[in-house]
PDB file of C-alpha atoms and ligand atoms in Angstrom:
ATOM      1  CA  MET A   1      39.915  92.732 126.818  1.00  0.00           C
ATOM      2  CA  GLY A   2      37.150  93.090 123.675  1.00  0.00           C
ATOM      3  CA  LYS A   3      33.961  93.088 124.309  1.00  0.00           C
ATOM      4  CA  LYS A   4      32.226  89.567 123.850  1.00  0.00           C
ATOM      5  CA  LYS A   5      31.258  88.410 120.800  1.00  0.00           C
ATOM      6  CA  GLU A   6      26.967  87.366 121.594  1.00  0.00           C
ATOM      7  CA  ALA A   7      26.258  84.446 120.406  1.00  0.00           C
ATOM      8  CA  ASP A   8      24.315  84.361 117.138  1.00  0.00           C
ATOM      9  CA  ASN A   9      21.719  80.416 118.912  1.00  0.00           C
ATOM     10  CA  ARG A  10      19.135  81.524 117.228  1.00  0.00           C
ATOM     11  CA  PHE A  11      18.405  77.551 116.870  1.00  0.00           C
ATOM     12  CA  LYS A  12      17.082  77.178 119.827  1.00  0.00           C
ATOM     13  CA  LYS A  13      13.584  77.879 119.184  1.00  0.00           C
ATOM     14  CA  PHE A  14      14.081  75.417 117.277  1.00  0.00           C
ATOM     15  CA  GLY A  15      12.096  71.914 117.507  1.00  0.00           C
ATOM     16  CA  THR A  16      11.091  70.206 120.274  1.00  0.00           C
ATOM     17  CA  VAL A  17      14.277  69.939 121.968  1.00  0.00           C
ATOM     18  CA  SER A  18      16.473  72.423 119.422  1.00  0.00           C
ATOM     19  CA  PHE A  19      20.744  69.817 119.423  1.00  0.00           C
ATOM     20  CA  THR A  20      22.082  72.222 117.093  1.00  0.00           C
ATOM     21  CA  SER A  21      23.469  74.965 119.626  1.00  0.00           C
ATOM     22  CA  ILE A  22      26.280  76.415 117.286  1.00  0.00           C
ATOM     23  CA  SER A  23      25.736  76.536 113.272  1.00  0.00           C
ATOM     24  CA  LYS A  24      26.241  78.673 109.277  1.00  0.00           C
ATOM     25  CA  VAL A  25      22.548  78.436 108.984  1.00  0.00           C
ATOM     26  CA  ASN A  26      20.674  80.180 111.792  1.00  0.00           C
ATOM     27  CA  ASP A  27      18.904  82.546 109.032  1.00  0.00           C
ATOM     28  CA  PHE A  28      16.918  79.111 108.718  1.00  0.00           C
ATOM     29  CA  ILE A  29      14.969  79.762 111.735  1.00  0.00           C
ATOM     30  CA  ASP A  30      15.005  83.819 111.215  1.00  0.00           C
ATOM     31  CA  SER A  31      12.412  82.279 107.744  1.00  0.00           C
ATOM     32  CA  LEU A  32      10.476  79.993 110.299  1.00  0.00           C
ATOM     33  CA  GLU A  33       9.691  83.017 111.747  1.00  0.00           C
ATOM     34  CA  GLN A  34       8.129  84.477 108.942  1.00  0.00           C
ATOM     35  CA  GLY A  35       6.426  81.430 107.682  1.00  0.00           C
ATOM     36  CA  LYS A  36       9.006  79.851 104.750  1.00  0.00           C
ATOM     37  CA  VAL A  37      11.107  76.739 105.246  1.00  0.00           C
ATOM     38  CA  MET A  38      14.376  77.209 103.584  1.00  0.00           C
ATOM     39  CA  GLY A  39      16.623  74.981 101.400  1.00  0.00           C
ATOM     40  CA  THR A  40      20.136  75.663 100.241  1.00  0.00           C
ATOM     41  CA  ALA A  41      21.775  75.238  97.196  1.00  0.00           C
ATOM     42  CA  CYS A  42      25.039  76.384  95.193  1.00  0.00           C
ATOM     43  CA  LYS A  43      25.533  78.392  93.268  1.00  0.00           C
ATOM     44  CA  ASP A  44      27.862  77.026  91.407  1.00  0.00           C
ATOM     45  CA  CYS A  45      27.054  73.009  91.374  1.00  0.00           C
ATOM     46  CA  GLY A  46      22.448  73.594  91.475  1.00  0.00           C
ATOM     47  CA  LEU A  47      23.333  71.365  93.883  1.00  0.00           C
ATOM     48  CA  SER A  48      20.208  71.470  97.042  1.00  0.00           C
ATOM     49  CA  PHE A  49      20.389  71.363 100.275  1.00  0.00           C
ATOM     50  CA  PHE A  50      17.862  70.786 102.822  1.00  0.00           C
ATOM     51  CA  PRO A  51      18.731  70.216 105.729  1.00  0.00           C
ATOM     52  CA  PRO A  52      19.794  73.258 104.993  1.00  0.00           C
ATOM     53  CA  ARG A  53      24.827  73.282 104.545  1.00  0.00           C
ATOM     54  CA  ALA A  54      26.110  76.281 103.871  1.00  0.00           C
ATOM     55  CA  ASP A  55      29.201  74.197 102.493  1.00  0.00           C
ATOM     56  CA  CYS A  56      28.296  72.636  99.460  1.00  0.00           C
ATOM     57  CA  HIS A  57      31.136  68.850  99.352  1.00  0.00           C
ATOM     58  CA  LYS A  58      30.580  68.650  95.706  1.00  0.00           C
ATOM     59  CA  CYS A  59      32.854  71.175  95.283  1.00  0.00           C
ATOM     60  CA  LEU A  60      33.637  72.125  98.838  1.00  0.00           C
ATOM     61  CA  LYS A  61      32.678  75.479  98.139  1.00  0.00           C
ATOM     62  CA  SER A  62      30.342  78.191 100.543  1.00  0.00           C
ATOM     63  CA  ASN A  63      28.997  79.579  97.536  1.00  0.00           C
ATOM     64  CA  MET A  64      25.605  79.268  98.980  1.00  0.00           C
ATOM     65  CA  GLU A  65      21.274  80.958  98.037  1.00  0.00           C
ATOM     66  CA  TRP A  66      18.253  80.042  99.328  1.00  0.00           C
ATOM     67  CA  PHE A  67      15.235  78.722  98.597  1.00  0.00           C
ATOM     68  CA  GLU A  68      11.189  78.265  99.829  1.00  0.00           C
ATOM     69  CA  VAL A  69      10.268  74.645 100.932  1.00  0.00           C
ATOM     70  CA  SER A  70       7.274  75.309  98.544  1.00  0.00           C
ATOM     71  CA  GLY A  71       4.180  73.887  96.497  1.00  0.00           C
ATOM     72  CA  THR A  72       4.527  69.739  96.902  1.00  0.00           C
ATOM     73  CA  GLY A  73       6.391  66.239  97.024  1.00  0.00           C
ATOM     74  CA  LYS A  74       5.682  63.520  97.048  1.00  0.00           C
ATOM     75  CA  LEU A  75       5.433  60.862 100.673  1.00  0.00           C
ATOM     76  CA  VAL A  76       8.250  58.527  99.719  1.00  0.00           C
ATOM     77  CA  THR A  77       8.109  56.709 103.225  1.00  0.00           C
ATOM     78  CA  TYR A  78       6.554  56.463 106.396  1.00  0.00           C
ATOM     79  CA  SER A  79       6.773  55.554 110.039  1.00  0.00           C
ATOM     80  CA  ARG A  80       4.346  55.800 113.600  1.00  0.00           C
ATOM     81  CA  LEU A  81       6.602  56.156 116.432  1.00  0.00           C
ATOM     82  CA  GLY A  82       5.769  54.213 119.112  1.00  0.00           C
ATOM     83  CA  PHE A  83       9.155  54.776 121.179  1.00  0.00           C
ATOM     84  CA  ALA A  84      10.703  58.717 121.446  1.00  0.00           C
ATOM     85  CA  PRO A  85      14.271  59.779 121.804  1.00  0.00           C
ATOM     86  CA  ILE A  86      14.433  61.339 124.958  1.00  0.00           C
ATOM     87  CA  GLY A  87      12.983  64.881 124.945  1.00  0.00           C
ATOM     88  CA  PHE A  88       9.406  64.029 122.618  1.00  0.00           C
ATOM     89  CA  ASP A  89       8.650  61.642 124.234  1.00  0.00           C
ATOM     90  CA  GLY A  90       5.524  63.917 125.670  1.00  0.00           C
ATOM     91  CA  ASP A  91       4.848  64.184 121.161  1.00  0.00           C
ATOM     92  CA  LEU A  92       3.754  60.008 120.768  1.00  0.00           C
ATOM     93  CA  PRO A  93       2.726  58.994 119.093  1.00  0.00           C
ATOM     94  CA  TYR A  94       4.236  60.624 115.777  1.00  0.00           C
ATOM     95  CA  CYS A  95       4.959  59.882 112.077  1.00  0.00           C
ATOM     96  CA  ILE A  96       8.594  60.927 110.862  1.00  0.00           C
ATOM     97  CA  ALA A  97       8.784  60.342 106.890  1.00  0.00           C
ATOM     98  CA  LEU A  98      10.562  61.160 103.847  1.00  0.00           C
ATOM     99  CA  LEU A  99       9.528  63.921 101.115  1.00  0.00           C
ATOM    100  CA  ASP A 100      11.158  63.689  98.105  1.00  0.00           C
ATOM    101  CA  TYR A 101      10.296  67.639  96.294  1.00  0.00           C
ATOM    102  CA  GLY A 102      13.138  65.902  93.085  1.00  0.00           C
ATOM    103  CA  ASP A 103      16.012  68.558  93.306  1.00  0.00           C
ATOM    104  CA  TYR A 104      15.951  67.799  97.193  1.00  0.00           C
ATOM    105  CA  LYS A 105      14.344  65.740  99.649  1.00  0.00           C
ATOM    106  CA  VAL A 106      12.518  67.359 103.131  1.00  0.00           C
ATOM    107  CA  PHE A 107      12.607  64.460 106.196  1.00  0.00           C
ATOM    108  CA  GLY A 108      10.385  65.959 109.242  1.00  0.00           C
ATOM    109  CA  ARG A 109       7.120  65.172 110.650  1.00  0.00           C
ATOM    110  CA  LEU A 110       3.783  64.335 109.912  1.00  0.00           C
ATOM    111  CA  ALA A 111       1.095  66.951 111.473  1.00  0.00           C
ATOM    112  CA  ASP A 112      -0.936  65.767 113.594  1.00  0.00           C
ATOM    113  CA  ASN A 113      -4.264  66.311 111.784  1.00  0.00           C
ATOM    114  CA  VAL A 114      -2.982  63.969 108.942  1.00  0.00           C
ATOM    115  CA  PRO A 115      -5.531  60.821 109.900  1.00  0.00           C
ATOM    116  CA  GLU A 116      -3.838  57.093 109.400  1.00  0.00           C
ATOM    117  CA  GLU A 117      -6.328  56.128 106.913  1.00  0.00           C
ATOM    118  CA  GLU A 118      -5.592  58.859 104.620  1.00  0.00           C
ATOM    119  CA  ILE A 119      -1.761  58.262 104.067  1.00  0.00           C
ATOM    120  CA  LYS A 120      -0.359  56.973 101.369  1.00  0.00           C
ATOM    121  CA  ILE A 121       1.835  56.612 100.035  1.00  0.00           C
ATOM    122  CA  GLY A 122       3.493  58.152  97.065  1.00  0.00           C
ATOM    123  CA  MET A 123       0.411  61.177  98.022  1.00  0.00           C
ATOM    124  CA  ALA A 124       1.383  64.743  97.804  1.00  0.00           C
ATOM    125  CA  MET A 125       2.253  67.070 100.731  1.00  0.00           C
ATOM    126  CA  LYS A 126       3.201  70.358 101.765  1.00  0.00           C
ATOM    127  CA  THR A 127       6.146  71.084 103.796  1.00  0.00           C
ATOM    128  CA  GLU A 128       5.084  73.979 105.784  1.00  0.00           C
ATOM    129  CA  VAL A 129       6.113  75.853 110.020  1.00  0.00           C
ATOM    130  CA  ASN A 130       4.239  74.308 113.170  1.00  0.00           C
ATOM    131  CA  GLU A 131       4.341  76.332 116.286  1.00  0.00           C
ATOM    132  CA  LEU A 132       4.949  74.129 119.123  1.00  0.00           C
ATOM    133  CA  PRO A 133       2.222  74.149 121.889  1.00  0.00           C
ATOM    134  CA  ASN A 134       5.778  75.119 123.970  1.00  0.00           C
ATOM    135  CA  GLY A 135       5.999  78.193 121.665  1.00  0.00           C
ATOM    136  CA  GLN A 136       8.867  76.490 119.512  1.00  0.00           C
ATOM    137  CA  LEU A 137       8.918  76.246 116.094  1.00  0.00           C
ATOM    138  CA  ASN A 138       9.378  73.612 113.612  1.00  0.00           C
ATOM    139  CA  TYR A 139       8.040  72.512 110.041  1.00  0.00           C
ATOM    140  CA  VAL A 140       5.444  69.300 109.487  1.00  0.00           C
ATOM    141  CA  PHE A 141       3.908  67.891 106.656  1.00  0.00           C
ATOM    142  CA  THR A 142       0.364  68.393 105.540  1.00  0.00           C
ATOM    143  CA  LYS A 143      -1.664  67.260 103.138  1.00  0.00           C
ATOM    144  CA  ALA A 144      -1.984  69.215  99.893  1.00  0.00           C
TER     145      ALA A 144
HETATM  146 ZN1  LIG B 201      28.434  72.793  94.751  1.00  0.00          ZN
END
């Protein structure tokens, strides 16, 4: 019997509740720990992906490179949640939102410190790494 292979479970560190046990894009978590939110781009056709993907659905290859989600995106839409999935109920109320970065979009949460009266569709926002009270990591959208 050979040595038991160590499972790469870095994604356990992600989010209030991590739903990802096995992934080909675990380096995403290492980048979060370094304060960077990363997506992937296909080196063959140039398509950009967020959340990061290891495989391109257009050219069916796995020739990817990482890029940092930097600069600002435009707020496309948001929704304030009054009910949340199991495990997230302690976070209520919170807003989920979508930012448009041009070549790709980022789905996530608005930071708790963004007052609702200041939220405007089309406003510029940044994506930033956030540490949750339980030490888990995620990312949130803040005012640019
Ligand atoms: Zn491609």
